[in-house]
mmCIF file with all atom_site columns, C-alpha atoms in Angstrom:
data_model
loop_
_atom_site.group_PDB
_atom_site.id
_atom_site.type_symbol
_atom_site.label_atom_id
_atom_site.label_alt_id
_atom_site.label_comp_id
_atom_site.label_asym_id
_atom_site.label_entity_id
_atom_site.label_seq_id
_atom_site.pdbx_PDB_ins_code
_atom_site.Cartn_x
_atom_site.Cartn_y
_atom_site.Cartn_z
_atom_site.occupancy
_atom_site.B_iso_or_equiv
_atom_site.pdbx_formal_charge
_atom_site.auth_seq_id
_atom_site.auth_comp_id
_atom_site.auth_asym_id
_atom_site.auth_atom_id
_atom_site.pdbx_PDB_model_num
ATOM 1   C CA . MET D 1 1   ? 0.000   0.000   0.000  1.00 0.00 ? 660 MET D CA 1
ATOM 2   C CA . SER D 1 2   ? 2.816   2.326   0.735  1.00 0.00 ? 661 SER D CA 1
ATOM 3   C CA . ASN D 1 3   ? 6.573   2.758   0.192  1.00 0.00 ? 662 ASN D CA 1
ATOM 4   C CA . ASP D 1 4   ? 9.155   0.200   -0.913 1.00 0.00 ? 663 ASP D CA 1
ATOM 5   C CA . TYR D 1 5   ? 10.163  -2.949  0.903  1.00 0.00 ? 664 TYR D CA 1
ATOM 6   C CA . ASN D 1 6   ? 12.029  -6.224  0.477  1.00 0.00 ? 665 ASN D CA 1
ATOM 7   C CA . VAL D 1 7   ? 10.494  -9.574  1.315  1.00 0.00 ? 666 VAL D CA 1
ATOM 8   C CA . HIS D 1 8   ? 12.485  -12.404 2.857  1.00 0.00 ? 667 HIS D CA 1
ATOM 9   C CA . ASP D 1 9   ? 11.334  -15.971 3.476  1.00 0.00 ? 668 ASP D CA 1
ATOM 10  C CA . SER D 1 10  ? 10.096  -15.739 7.058  1.00 0.00 ? 669 SER D CA 1
ATOM 11  C CA . PHE D 1 11  ? 9.346   -19.474 7.267  1.00 0.00 ? 670 PHE D CA 1
ATOM 12  C CA . LYS D 1 12  ? 13.046  -20.196 7.522  1.00 0.00 ? 671 LYS D CA 1
ATOM 13  C CA . ASN D 1 13  ? 14.139  -16.754 8.668  1.00 0.00 ? 672 ASN D CA 1
ATOM 14  C CA . ARG D 1 14  ? 12.295  -15.833 11.862 1.00 0.00 ? 673 ARG D CA 1
ATOM 15  C CA . SER D 1 15  ? 12.707  -12.926 14.231 1.00 0.00 ? 674 SER D CA 1
ATOM 16  C CA . SER D 1 16  ? 14.760  -13.207 17.404 1.00 0.00 ? 675 SER D CA 1
ATOM 17  C CA . LYS D 1 17  ? 11.431  -13.756 19.212 1.00 0.00 ? 676 LYS D CA 1
ATOM 18  C CA . GLY D 1 18  ? 10.578  -16.670 16.911 1.00 0.00 ? 677 GLY D CA 1
ATOM 19  C CA . LYS D 1 19  ? 7.861   -14.765 15.038 1.00 0.00 ? 678 LYS D CA 1
ATOM 20  C CA . MET D 1 20  ? 7.281   -15.451 11.359 1.00 0.00 ? 679 MET D CA 1
ATOM 21  C CA . THR D 1 21  ? 5.883   -12.014 10.595 1.00 0.00 ? 680 THR D CA 1
ATOM 22  C CA . TRP D 1 22  ? 8.515   -9.424  11.372 1.00 0.00 ? 681 TRP D CA 1
ATOM 23  C CA . ILE D 1 23  ? 10.499  -6.556  9.948  1.00 0.00 ? 682 ILE D CA 1
ATOM 24  C CA . GLU D 1 24  ? 13.996  -5.244  10.423 1.00 0.00 ? 683 GLU D CA 1
ATOM 25  C CA . TYR D 1 25  ? 14.781  -1.572  9.958  1.00 0.00 ? 684 TYR D CA 1
ATOM 26  C CA . ASN D 1 26  ? 18.264  -0.163  10.589 1.00 0.00 ? 685 ASN D CA 1
ATOM 27  C CA . GLY D 1 27  ? 19.121  -3.220  12.679 1.00 0.00 ? 686 GLY D CA 1
ATOM 28  C CA . GLU D 1 28  ? 15.987  -2.986  14.831 1.00 0.00 ? 687 GLU D CA 1
ATOM 29  C CA . GLU D 1 29  ? 13.664  -6.021  14.772 1.00 0.00 ? 688 GLU D CA 1
ATOM 30  C CA . ILE D 1 30  ? 9.938   -5.603  15.184 1.00 0.00 ? 689 ILE D CA 1
ATOM 31  C CA . ALA D 1 31  ? 7.959   -8.834  15.491 1.00 0.00 ? 690 ALA D CA 1
ATOM 32  C CA . ASP D 1 32  ? 4.215   -9.422  15.054 1.00 0.00 ? 691 ASP D CA 1
ATOM 33  C CA . SER D 1 33  ? 2.256   -7.990  12.135 1.00 0.00 ? 692 SER D CA 1
ATOM 34  C CA . GLU D 1 34  ? 0.289   -5.454  14.183 1.00 0.00 ? 693 GLU D CA 1
ATOM 35  C CA . LEU D 1 35  ? 3.444   -4.076  15.815 1.00 0.00 ? 694 LEU D CA 1
ATOM 36  C CA . CYS D 1 36  ? 5.110   -3.943  12.388 1.00 0.00 ? 695 CYS D CA 1
ATOM 37  C CA . ILE D 1 37  ? 2.233   -1.901  10.986 1.00 0.00 ? 696 ILE D CA 1
ATOM 38  C CA . ASP D 1 38  ? 2.265   0.485   13.947 1.00 0.00 ? 697 ASP D CA 1
ATOM 39  C CA . TYR D 1 39  ? 6.035   0.900   13.648 1.00 0.00 ? 698 TYR D CA 1
ATOM 40  C CA . ILE D 1 40  ? 5.864   1.716   9.929  1.00 0.00 ? 699 ILE D CA 1
ATOM 41  C CA . LYS D 1 41  ? 2.969   4.138   10.451 1.00 0.00 ? 700 LYS D CA 1
ATOM 42  C CA . ASP D 1 42  ? 4.886   5.981   13.183 1.00 0.00 ? 701 ASP D CA 1
ATOM 43  C CA . LYS D 1 43  ? 8.343   5.854   11.590 1.00 0.00 ? 702 LYS D CA 1
ATOM 44  C CA . PHE D 1 44  ? 7.294   6.974   8.110  1.00 0.00 ? 703 PHE D CA 1
ATOM 45  C CA . GLN D 1 45  ? 4.197   9.027   9.008  1.00 0.00 ? 704 GLN D CA 1
ATOM 46  C CA . VAL D 1 46  ? 1.975   6.749   6.921  1.00 0.00 ? 705 VAL D CA 1
ATOM 47  C CA . ASP D 1 47  ? -1.776  6.776   7.538  1.00 0.00 ? 706 ASP D CA 1
ATOM 48  C CA . VAL D 1 48  ? -3.712  4.603   5.100  1.00 0.00 ? 707 VAL D CA 1
ATOM 49  C CA . ASN D 1 49  ? -6.860  5.108   7.214  1.00 0.00 ? 708 ASN D CA 1
ATOM 50  C CA . SER D 1 50  ? -7.083  8.908   7.056  1.00 0.00 ? 709 SER D CA 1
ATOM 51  C CA . ASP D 1 51  ? -10.058 8.886   4.662  1.00 0.00 ? 710 ASP D CA 1
ATOM 52  C CA . TYR D 1 52  ? -12.327 6.855   6.954  1.00 0.00 ? 711 TYR D CA 1
ATOM 53  C CA . THR D 1 53  ? -14.774 7.817   9.691  1.00 0.00 ? 712 THR D CA 1
ATOM 54  C CA . PRO D 1 54  ? -14.477 6.472   13.245 1.00 0.00 ? 713 PRO D CA 1
ATOM 55  C CA . GLU D 1 55  ? -17.488 4.231   12.522 1.00 0.00 ? 714 GLU D CA 1
ATOM 56  C CA . GLN D 1 56  ? -15.837 2.778   9.418  1.00 0.00 ? 715 GLN D CA 1
ATOM 57  C CA . LEU D 1 57  ? -12.588 2.241   11.307 1.00 0.00 ? 716 LEU D CA 1
ATOM 58  C CA . ALA D 1 58  ? -14.451 0.462   14.128 1.00 0.00 ? 717 ALA D CA 1
ATOM 59  C CA . SER D 1 59  ? -16.105 -1.887  11.611 1.00 0.00 ? 718 SER D CA 1
ATOM 60  C CA . GLY D 1 60  ? -12.761 -2.523  9.971  1.00 0.00 ? 719 GLY D CA 1
ATOM 61  C CA . PHE D 1 61  ? -11.125 -3.197  13.333 1.00 0.00 ? 720 PHE D CA 1
ATOM 62  C CA . MET D 1 62  ? -13.804 -5.768  14.160 1.00 0.00 ? 721 MET D CA 1
ATOM 63  C CA . VAL D 1 63  ? -13.288 -7.605  10.874 1.00 0.00 ? 722 VAL D CA 1
ATOM 64  C CA . GLN D 1 64  ? -9.495  -7.456  11.235 1.00 0.00 ? 723 GLN D CA 1
ATOM 65  C CA . LYS D 1 65  ? -9.636  -8.988  14.730 1.00 0.00 ? 724 LYS D CA 1
ATOM 66  C CA . MET D 1 66  ? -11.960 -11.773 13.585 1.00 0.00 ? 725 MET D CA 1
ATOM 67  C CA . VAL D 1 67  ? -9.591  -12.590 10.729 1.00 0.00 ? 726 VAL D CA 1
ATOM 68  C CA . GLU D 1 68  ? -6.414  -12.397 12.813 1.00 0.00 ? 727 GLU D CA 1
ATOM 69  C CA . ASP D 1 69  ? -7.710  -14.136 15.925 1.00 0.00 ? 728 ASP D CA 1
ATOM 70  C CA . HIS D 1 70  ? -10.077 -16.742 14.492 1.00 0.00 ? 729 HIS D CA 1
ATOM 71  C CA . LEU D 1 71  ? -9.908  -17.251 10.746 1.00 0.00 ? 730 LEU D CA 1
ATOM 72  C CA . TYR D 1 72  ? -6.123  -17.493 11.005 1.00 0.00 ? 731 TYR D CA 1
ATOM 73  C CA . TRP D 1 73  ? -6.368  -20.509 13.322 1.00 0.00 ? 732 TRP D CA 1
ATOM 74  C CA . THR D 1 74  ? -8.894  -22.183 11.033 1.00 0.00 ? 733 THR D CA 1
ATOM 75  C CA . LEU D 1 75  ? -6.438  -21.814 8.165  1.00 0.00 ? 734 LEU D CA 1
ATOM 76  C CA . ILE D 1 76  ? -3.486  -23.097 10.198 1.00 0.00 ? 735 ILE D CA 1
ATOM 77  C CA . LEU D 1 77  ? -5.406  -26.072 11.610 1.00 0.00 ? 736 LEU D CA 1
ATOM 78  C CA . TYR D 1 78  ? -6.664  -27.064 8.180  1.00 0.00 ? 737 TYR D CA 1
ATOM 79  C CA . ARG D 1 79  ? -3.285  -26.541 6.553  1.00 0.00 ? 738 ARG D CA 1
ATOM 80  C CA . TYR D 1 80  ? -1.113  -28.406 9.057  1.00 0.00 ? 739 TYR D CA 1
ATOM 81  C CA . VAL D 1 81  ? -3.392  -30.700 11.057 1.00 0.00 ? 740 VAL D CA 1
ATOM 82  C CA . TYR D 1 82  ? -6.501  -31.724 9.136  1.00 0.00 ? 741 TYR D CA 1
ATOM 83  C CA . GLU D 1 83  ? -6.978  -32.884 5.552  1.00 0.00 ? 742 GLU D CA 1
ATOM 84  C CA . GLY D 1 84  ? -5.079  -30.004 3.996  1.00 0.00 ? 743 GLY D CA 1
ATOM 85  C CA . ALA D 1 85  ? -1.834  -31.324 5.450  1.00 0.00 ? 744 ALA D CA 1
ATOM 86  C CA . LEU D 1 86  ? -2.149  -34.399 3.260  1.00 0.00 ? 745 LEU D CA 1
ATOM 87  C CA . ARG D 1 87  ? -2.349  -32.308 0.090  1.00 0.00 ? 746 ARG D CA 1
ATOM 88  C CA . LEU D 1 88  ? 0.214   -29.643 0.897  1.00 0.00 ? 747 LEU D CA 1
ATOM 89  C CA . SER D 1 89  ? 3.113   -30.816 -1.262 1.00 0.00 ? 748 SER D CA 1
ATOM 90  C CA . ALA D 1 90  ? 5.619   -28.417 0.315  1.00 0.00 ? 749 ALA D CA 1
ATOM 91  C CA . TYR D 1 91  ? 4.722   -29.813 3.721  1.00 0.00 ? 750 TYR D CA 1
ATOM 92  C CA . ARG D 1 92  ? 5.373   -33.392 2.545  1.00 0.00 ? 751 ARG D CA 1
ATOM 93  C CA . SER D 1 93  ? 8.993   -32.543 1.781  1.00 0.00 ? 752 SER D CA 1
ATOM 94  C CA . PHE D 1 94  ? 9.665   -32.202 5.525  1.00 0.00 ? 753 PHE D CA 1
ATOM 95  C CA . SER D 1 95  ? 10.581  -35.221 7.606  1.00 0.00 ? 754 SER D CA 1
ATOM 96  C CA . PHE D 1 96  ? 7.912   -37.192 9.435  1.00 0.00 ? 755 PHE D CA 1
ATOM 97  C CA . LEU D 1 97  ? 9.320   -35.976 12.761 1.00 0.00 ? 756 LEU D CA 1
ATOM 98  C CA . PHE D 1 98  ? 9.067   -32.328 11.692 1.00 0.00 ? 757 PHE D CA 1
ATOM 99  C CA . ARG D 1 99  ? 5.484   -32.807 10.449 1.00 0.00 ? 758 ARG D CA 1
ATOM 100 C CA . TYR D 1 100 ? 4.514   -34.549 13.692 1.00 0.00 ? 759 TYR D CA 1
ATOM 101 C CA . MET D 1 101 ? 6.090   -31.802 15.820 1.00 0.00 ? 760 MET D CA 1
ATOM 102 C CA . ALA D 1 102 ? 4.474   -29.059 13.698 1.00 0.00 ? 761 ALA D CA 1
ATOM 103 C CA . LYS D 1 103 ? 1.069   -30.732 13.995 1.00 0.00 ? 762 LYS D CA 1
ATOM 104 C CA . TRP D 1 104 ? 1.471   -31.099 17.769 1.00 0.00 ? 763 TRP D CA 1
ATOM 105 C CA . LYS D 1 105 ? 2.542   -27.446 18.140 1.00 0.00 ? 764 LYS D CA 1
ATOM 106 C CA . VAL D 1 106 ? -0.332  -26.128 16.028 1.00 0.00 ? 765 VAL D CA 1
ATOM 107 C CA . LEU D 1 107 ? -2.835  -28.169 18.052 1.00 0.00 ? 766 LEU D CA 1
ATOM 108 C CA . LYS D 1 108 ? -1.302  -27.008 21.332 1.00 0.00 ? 767 LYS D CA 1
ATOM 109 C CA . ASP D 1 109 ? -1.147  -23.352 20.289 1.00 0.00 ? 768 ASP D CA 1
ATOM 110 C CA . SER D 1 110 ? -4.674  -23.334 18.854 1.00 0.00 ? 769 SER D CA 1
ATOM 111 C CA . LYS D 1 111 ? -6.097  -24.826 22.045 1.00 0.00 ? 770 LYS D CA 1
ATOM 112 C CA . ALA D 1 112 ? -4.197  -22.239 24.104 1.00 0.00 ? 771 ALA D CA 1
ATOM 113 C CA . HIS D 1 113 ? -5.758  -19.573 21.907 1.00 0.00 ? 772 HIS D CA 1
ATOM 114 C CA . GLY D 1 114 ? -9.204  -21.052 22.571 1.00 0.00 ? 773 GLY D CA 1
ATOM 115 C CA . ILE D 1 115 ? -9.774  -22.609 19.164 1.00 0.00 ? 774 ILE D CA 1
ATOM 116 C CA . GLY D 1 116 ? -10.979 -26.199 19.277 1.00 0.00 ? 775 GLY D CA 1
ATOM 117 C CA . ARG D 1 117 ? -11.379 -26.072 23.038 1.00 0.00 ? 776 ARG D CA 1
ATOM 118 C CA . HIS D 1 118 ? -14.945 -26.429 24.158 1.00 0.00 ? 777 HIS D CA 1
ATOM 119 C CA . SER D 1 119 ? -16.384 -26.449 27.617 1.00 0.00 ? 778 SER D CA 1
ATOM 120 C CA . THR D 1 120 ? -18.851 -28.862 29.147 1.00 0.00 ? 779 THR D CA 1
ATOM 121 C CA . LYS D 1 121 ? -21.536 -26.160 29.403 1.00 0.00 ? 780 LYS D CA 1
ATOM 122 C CA . LYS D 1 122 ? -24.939 -27.060 28.042 1.00 0.00 ? 781 LYS D CA 1
ATOM 123 C CA . PHE D 1 123 ? -25.076 -23.884 25.964 1.00 0.00 ? 782 PHE D CA 1
ATOM 124 C CA . LEU D 1 124 ? -22.391 -21.492 24.795 1.00 0.00 ? 783 LEU D CA 1
ATOM 125 C CA . LEU D 1 125 ? -22.434 -19.166 27.793 1.00 0.00 ? 784 LEU D CA 1
ATOM 126 C CA . GLY D 1 126 ? -23.707 -21.517 30.474 1.00 0.00 ? 785 GLY D CA 1
ATOM 127 C CA . GLU D 1 127 ? -26.601 -23.727 31.439 1.00 0.00 ? 786 GLU D CA 1
ATOM 128 C CA . GLN D 1 128 ? -29.254 -21.422 29.944 1.00 0.00 ? 787 GLN D CA 1
ATOM 129 C CA . PRO D 1 129 ? -29.427 -20.413 26.273 1.00 0.00 ? 788 PRO D CA 1
ATOM 130 C CA . SER D 1 130 ? -28.553 -16.872 25.251 1.00 0.00 ? 789 SER D CA 1
ATOM 131 C CA . GLN D 1 131 ? -28.962 -14.745 22.157 1.00 0.00 ? 790 GLN D CA 1
ATOM 132 C CA . VAL D 1 132 ? -25.592 -16.091 21.037 1.00 0.00 ? 791 VAL D CA 1
ATOM 133 C CA . ASP D 1 133 ? -27.051 -19.619 20.987 1.00 0.00 ? 792 ASP D CA 1
ATOM 134 C CA . CYS D 1 134 ? -29.877 -18.452 18.719 1.00 0.00 ? 793 CYS D CA 1
ATOM 135 C CA . SER D 1 135 ? -27.412 -17.151 16.171 1.00 0.00 ? 794 SER D CA 1
ATOM 136 C CA . VAL D 1 136 ? -24.917 -20.001 16.444 1.00 0.00 ? 795 VAL D CA 1
ATOM 137 C CA . PHE D 1 137 ? -27.567 -22.737 16.340 1.00 0.00 ? 796 PHE D CA 1
ATOM 138 C CA . GLY D 1 138 ? -29.185 -21.097 13.323 1.00 0.00 ? 797 GLY D CA 1
ATOM 139 C CA . MET D 1 139 ? -25.911 -21.260 11.422 1.00 0.00 ? 798 MET D CA 1
ATOM 140 C CA . LEU D 1 140 ? -24.703 -24.636 12.683 1.00 0.00 ? 799 LEU D CA 1
ATOM 141 C CA . SER D 1 141 ? -28.064 -26.231 11.888 1.00 0.00 ? 800 SER D CA 1
ATOM 142 C CA . GLN D 1 142 ? -27.558 -25.266 8.249  1.00 0.00 ? 801 GLN D CA 1
ATOM 143 C CA . PHE D 1 143 ? -24.239 -27.081 8.173  1.00 0.00 ? 802 PHE D CA 1
ATOM 144 C CA . TYR D 1 144 ? -25.444 -30.025 10.250 1.00 0.00 ? 803 TYR D CA 1
ATOM 145 C CA . TRP D 1 145 ? -28.805 -30.792 8.615  1.00 0.00 ? 804 TRP D CA 1
ATOM 146 C CA . HIS D 1 146 ? -28.703 -28.959 5.297  1.00 0.00 ? 805 HIS D CA 1
ATOM 147 C CA . GLY D 1 147 ? -25.108 -29.181 4.120  1.00 0.00 ? 806 GLY D CA 1
ATOM 148 C CA . PHE D 1 148 ? -25.931 -31.065 0.915  1.00 0.00 ? 807 PHE D CA 1
ATOM 149 C CA . GLY D 1 149 ? -22.845 -33.217 1.414  1.00 0.00 ? 808 GLY D CA 1
ATOM 150 C CA . ASP D 1 150 ? -20.416 -30.314 1.130  1.00 0.00 ? 809 ASP D CA 1
ATOM 151 C CA . PRO D 1 151 ? -17.181 -30.045 3.153  1.00 0.00 ? 810 PRO D CA 1
ATOM 152 C CA . THR D 1 152 ? -18.822 -28.002 5.923  1.00 0.00 ? 811 THR D CA 1
ATOM 153 C CA . GLU D 1 153 ? -21.286 -30.806 6.623  1.00 0.00 ? 812 GLU D CA 1
ATOM 154 C CA . GLU D 1 154 ? -18.510 -33.381 6.643  1.00 0.00 ? 813 GLU D CA 1
ATOM 155 C CA . THR D 1 155 ? -16.382 -31.206 8.920  1.00 0.00 ? 814 THR D CA 1
ATOM 156 C CA . ILE D 1 156 ? -19.032 -30.437 11.527 1.00 0.00 ? 815 ILE D CA 1
ATOM 157 C CA . LYS D 1 157 ? -19.890 -34.124 11.837 1.00 0.00 ? 816 LYS D CA 1
ATOM 158 C CA . LYS D 1 158 ? -16.284 -34.850 12.846 1.00 0.00 ? 817 LYS D CA 1
ATOM 159 C CA . PHE D 1 159 ? -16.797 -32.899 16.075 1.00 0.00 ? 818 PHE D CA 1
ATOM 160 C CA . PRO D 1 160 ? -19.094 -34.764 18.472 1.00 0.00 ? 819 PRO D CA 1
ATOM 161 C CA . ASN D 1 161 ? -19.498 -31.740 20.740 1.00 0.00 ? 820 ASN D CA 1
ATOM 162 C CA . LEU D 1 162 ? -20.946 -29.667 17.876 1.00 0.00 ? 821 LEU D CA 1
ATOM 163 C CA . CYS D 1 163 ? -23.263 -32.503 16.857 1.00 0.00 ? 822 CYS D CA 1
ATOM 164 C CA . GLN D 1 164 ? -24.410 -32.906 20.465 1.00 0.00 ? 823 GLN D CA 1
ATOM 165 C CA . TYR D 1 165 ? -24.951 -29.153 20.761 1.00 0.00 ? 824 TYR D CA 1
ATOM 166 C CA . CYS D 1 166 ? -27.144 -29.161 17.640 1.00 0.00 ? 825 CYS D CA 1
ATOM 167 C CA . GLU D 1 167 ? -29.129 -32.198 18.759 1.00 0.00 ? 826 GLU D CA 1
ATOM 168 C CA . ARG D 1 168 ? -29.516 -30.891 22.321 1.00 0.00 ? 827 ARG D CA 1
ATOM 169 C CA . THR D 1 169 ? -30.722 -27.465 21.172 1.00 0.00 ? 828 THR D CA 1
ATOM 170 C CA . LYS D 1 170 ? -33.121 -28.977 18.651 1.00 0.00 ? 829 LYS D CA 1
ATOM 171 C CA . THR D 1 171 ? -34.576 -31.385 21.222 1.00 0.00 ? 830 THR D CA 1
ATOM 172 C CA . GLU D 1 172 ? -34.967 -28.730 23.913 1.00 0.00 ? 831 GLU D CA 1
ATOM 173 C CA . PHE D 1 173 ? -36.595 -26.028 21.796 1.00 0.00 ? 832 PHE D CA 1
ATOM 174 C CA . TRP D 1 174 ? -38.151 -27.897 18.887 1.00 0.00 ? 833 TRP D CA 1
ATOM 175 C CA . PRO D 1 175 ? -39.472 -31.261 20.099 1.00 0.00 ? 834 PRO D CA 1
ATOM 176 C CA . ASP D 1 176 ? -41.794 -31.063 17.063 1.00 0.00 ? 835 ASP D CA 1
ATOM 177 C CA . TRP D 1 177 ? -38.863 -30.360 14.704 1.00 0.00 ? 836 TRP D CA 1
ATOM 178 C CA . ASP D 1 178 ? -39.974 -32.842 12.032 1.00 0.00 ? 837 ASP D CA 1
ATOM 179 C CA . LYS D 1 179 ? -43.381 -31.169 11.837 1.00 0.00 ? 838 LYS D CA 1
ATOM 180 C CA . CYS D 1 180 ? -41.851 -27.687 11.620 1.00 0.00 ? 839 CYS D CA 1
ATOM 181 C CA . ILE D 1 181 ? -39.445 -28.251 8.745  1.00 0.00 ? 840 ILE D CA 1
ATOM 182 C CA . THR D 1 182 ? -40.236 -28.613 5.063  1.00 0.00 ? 841 THR D CA 1
ATOM 183 C CA . HIS D 1 183 ? -37.938 -31.578 4.414  1.00 0.00 ? 842 HIS D CA 1
ATOM 184 C CA . GLY D 1 184 ? -36.926 -29.740 1.244  1.00 0.00 ? 843 GLY D CA 1
ATOM 185 C CA . GLU D 1 185 ? -39.681 -31.107 -0.974 1.00 0.00 ? 844 GLU D CA 1
ATOM 186 C CA . SER D 1 186 ? -42.894 -29.119 -0.814 1.00 0.00 ? 845 SER D CA 1
ATOM 187 C CA . GLY D 1 187 ? -41.830 -25.921 0.891  1.00 0.00 ? 846 GLY D CA 1
ATOM 188 C CA . GLN D 1 188 ? -44.794 -26.468 3.236  1.00 0.00 ? 847 GLN D CA 1
ATOM 189 C CA . THR D 1 189 ? -44.525 -27.455 6.877  1.00 0.00 ? 848 THR D CA 1
ATOM 190 C CA . VAL D 1 190 ? -46.725 -30.137 8.386  1.00 0.00 ? 849 VAL D CA 1
ATOM 191 C CA . LYS D 1 191 ? -47.520 -27.987 11.406 1.00 0.00 ? 850 LYS D CA 1
#
């Protein structure tokens, strides 16, 4: 977006803190993408956000955090732990020991971050459903019951806790579920 730069392979060439995303300027290392951006903005007086309102910036910040804190871990888990690891040809060139250690580290780090770690609560926030459950169940039910055999349906069914959550929510709030749904044929419910 701004100014010139040189790119180096950060997979093999990490910062002194072990970070893959980092910059070096005049011998000073700055690790972590957000710190790198802040450093460049301050050092070179660059403001790529000057044309936006506080409301627009708040929306952008929300999306950025979702991508950095959640979508990132989905990508990493799929790439190095789940099915993607089998197809990643560059990954296959590493030794079995390296692949095993990388998989273990990604699993450990993702759980520490809160991804893939689920509680024993009946609903997302506790023993009673919340507005969050309404939204999450609405989306998960599409994957779970109406996935049309796509990868999302296959993926959700690999996680018993998500399946149990869907079944538990359906049973508790829609005991007449089969009468309430259209079954995809007529578009008309029985009830």
